[in-house]
C-alpha positions as MATLAB code, in Angstrom:
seq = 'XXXXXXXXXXXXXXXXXXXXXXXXXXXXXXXXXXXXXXXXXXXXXXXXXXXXXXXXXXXXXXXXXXXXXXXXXXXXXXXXXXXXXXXXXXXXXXXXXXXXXXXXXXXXXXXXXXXXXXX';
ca = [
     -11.225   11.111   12.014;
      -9.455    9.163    9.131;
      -9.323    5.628    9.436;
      -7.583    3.137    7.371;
      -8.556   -0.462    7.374;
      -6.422   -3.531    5.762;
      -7.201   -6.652    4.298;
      -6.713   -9.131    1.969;
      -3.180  -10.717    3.566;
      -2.126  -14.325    3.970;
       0.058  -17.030    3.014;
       0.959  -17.722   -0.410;
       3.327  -19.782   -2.620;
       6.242  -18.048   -4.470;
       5.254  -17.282   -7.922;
       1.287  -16.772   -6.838;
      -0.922  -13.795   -6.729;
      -2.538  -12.092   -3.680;
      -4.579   -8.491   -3.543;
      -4.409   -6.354   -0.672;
      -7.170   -3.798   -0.177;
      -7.721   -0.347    2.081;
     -10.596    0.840    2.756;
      -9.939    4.669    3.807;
     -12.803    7.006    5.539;
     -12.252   10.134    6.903;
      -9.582   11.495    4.032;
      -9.664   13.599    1.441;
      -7.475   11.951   -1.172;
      -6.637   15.545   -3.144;
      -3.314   16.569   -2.967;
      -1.255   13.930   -1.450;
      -0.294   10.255   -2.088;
      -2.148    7.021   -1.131;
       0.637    4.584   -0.330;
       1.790    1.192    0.490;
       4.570    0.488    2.987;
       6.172   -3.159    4.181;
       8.192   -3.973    6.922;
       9.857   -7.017    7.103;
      11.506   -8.780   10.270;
      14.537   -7.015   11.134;
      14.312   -4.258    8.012;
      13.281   -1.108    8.504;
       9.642   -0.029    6.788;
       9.963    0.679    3.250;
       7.657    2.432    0.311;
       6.531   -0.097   -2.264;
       3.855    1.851   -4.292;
       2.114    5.299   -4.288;
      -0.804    6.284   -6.407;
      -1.913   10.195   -7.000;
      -5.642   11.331   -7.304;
      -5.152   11.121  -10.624;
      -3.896    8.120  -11.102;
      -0.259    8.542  -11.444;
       1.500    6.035   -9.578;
       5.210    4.993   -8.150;
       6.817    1.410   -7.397;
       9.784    0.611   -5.526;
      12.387   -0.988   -8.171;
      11.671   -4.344   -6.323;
       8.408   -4.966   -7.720;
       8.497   -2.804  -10.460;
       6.434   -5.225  -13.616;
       4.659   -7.454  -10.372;
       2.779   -5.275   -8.513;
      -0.203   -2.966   -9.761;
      -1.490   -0.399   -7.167;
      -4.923    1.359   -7.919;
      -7.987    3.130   -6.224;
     -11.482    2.558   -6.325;
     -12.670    6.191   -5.640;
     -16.378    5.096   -5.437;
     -15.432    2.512   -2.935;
     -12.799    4.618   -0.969;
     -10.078    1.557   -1.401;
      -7.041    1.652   -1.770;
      -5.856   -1.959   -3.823;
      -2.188   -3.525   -4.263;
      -2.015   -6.264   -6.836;
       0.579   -8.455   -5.895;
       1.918  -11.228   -8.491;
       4.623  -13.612   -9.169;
       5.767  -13.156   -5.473;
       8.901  -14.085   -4.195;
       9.808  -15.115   -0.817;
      11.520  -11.441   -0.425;
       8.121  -10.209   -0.400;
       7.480  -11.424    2.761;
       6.365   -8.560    5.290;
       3.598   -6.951    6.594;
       2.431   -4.515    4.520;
       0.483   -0.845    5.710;
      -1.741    1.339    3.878;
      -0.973    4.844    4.179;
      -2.402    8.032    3.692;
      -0.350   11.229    3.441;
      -1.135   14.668    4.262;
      -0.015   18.050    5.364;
       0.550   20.095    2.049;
       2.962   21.141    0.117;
       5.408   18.454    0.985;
       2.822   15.776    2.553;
       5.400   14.373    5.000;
       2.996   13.479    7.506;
       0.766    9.883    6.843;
      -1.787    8.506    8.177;
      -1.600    4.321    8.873;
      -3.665    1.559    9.006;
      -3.256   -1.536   11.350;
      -1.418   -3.396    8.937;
      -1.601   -7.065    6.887;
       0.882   -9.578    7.486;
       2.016  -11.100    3.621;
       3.908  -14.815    3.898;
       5.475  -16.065    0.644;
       6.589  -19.385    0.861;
       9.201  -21.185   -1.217;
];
């Protein structure tokens, strides 16, 4: 059973830094991406970083240069850097773990982590 477990959100002032963590068990992170997802009020979800098993890793153009996503493969977590945030960054954000080769369209989610950038 793969289980995906968030952490690390809260409120923080535009401009600051936060790190949101996911601690996956359960998954073998091979072939498909590790991801992070937001969804803000009224906005449908949206990708915002994936990382490969070997490191290579994707960023929505909207925090392209402020976000850093890695993963801790001793630890089995999953980590999104987030810096000089903006107010647009406000969402809650889900960890994600795709599967279901070749095309991994299918994901696995966690709970979530609500992220509040204030002005």
């Amino acid at each position: 059973q793969v289980q995906l477990v968030e952490s690390g959100g809260g409120s923080v002032q535009a401009g600051g830094f936060l790190k949101l963590s996911c601690e996956h068990s359960g998954y073998d992170f091979n072939s498909c991406a590790l991801a992070w997802y937001r969804q803000a009020p009224g906005k449908e979800r949206e990708l915002v970083s994936a990382i490969l098993s070997d490191n290579t890793a994707t960023y929505a153009d909207s925090v392209k240069g402020r976000f850093t996503v890695s993963h801790d493969k001793a630890k089995n977590t999953l980590y999104l850097q987030m810096s000089s945030v903006k107010t647009e960054d406000t969402a809650v954000y889900y960890c994600a773990a795709h599967y279901g080769e070749p095309l991994c369209t299918y994901a696995y989610w966690g709970q979530g982590t609500q992220v509040t950038v204030s002005s």
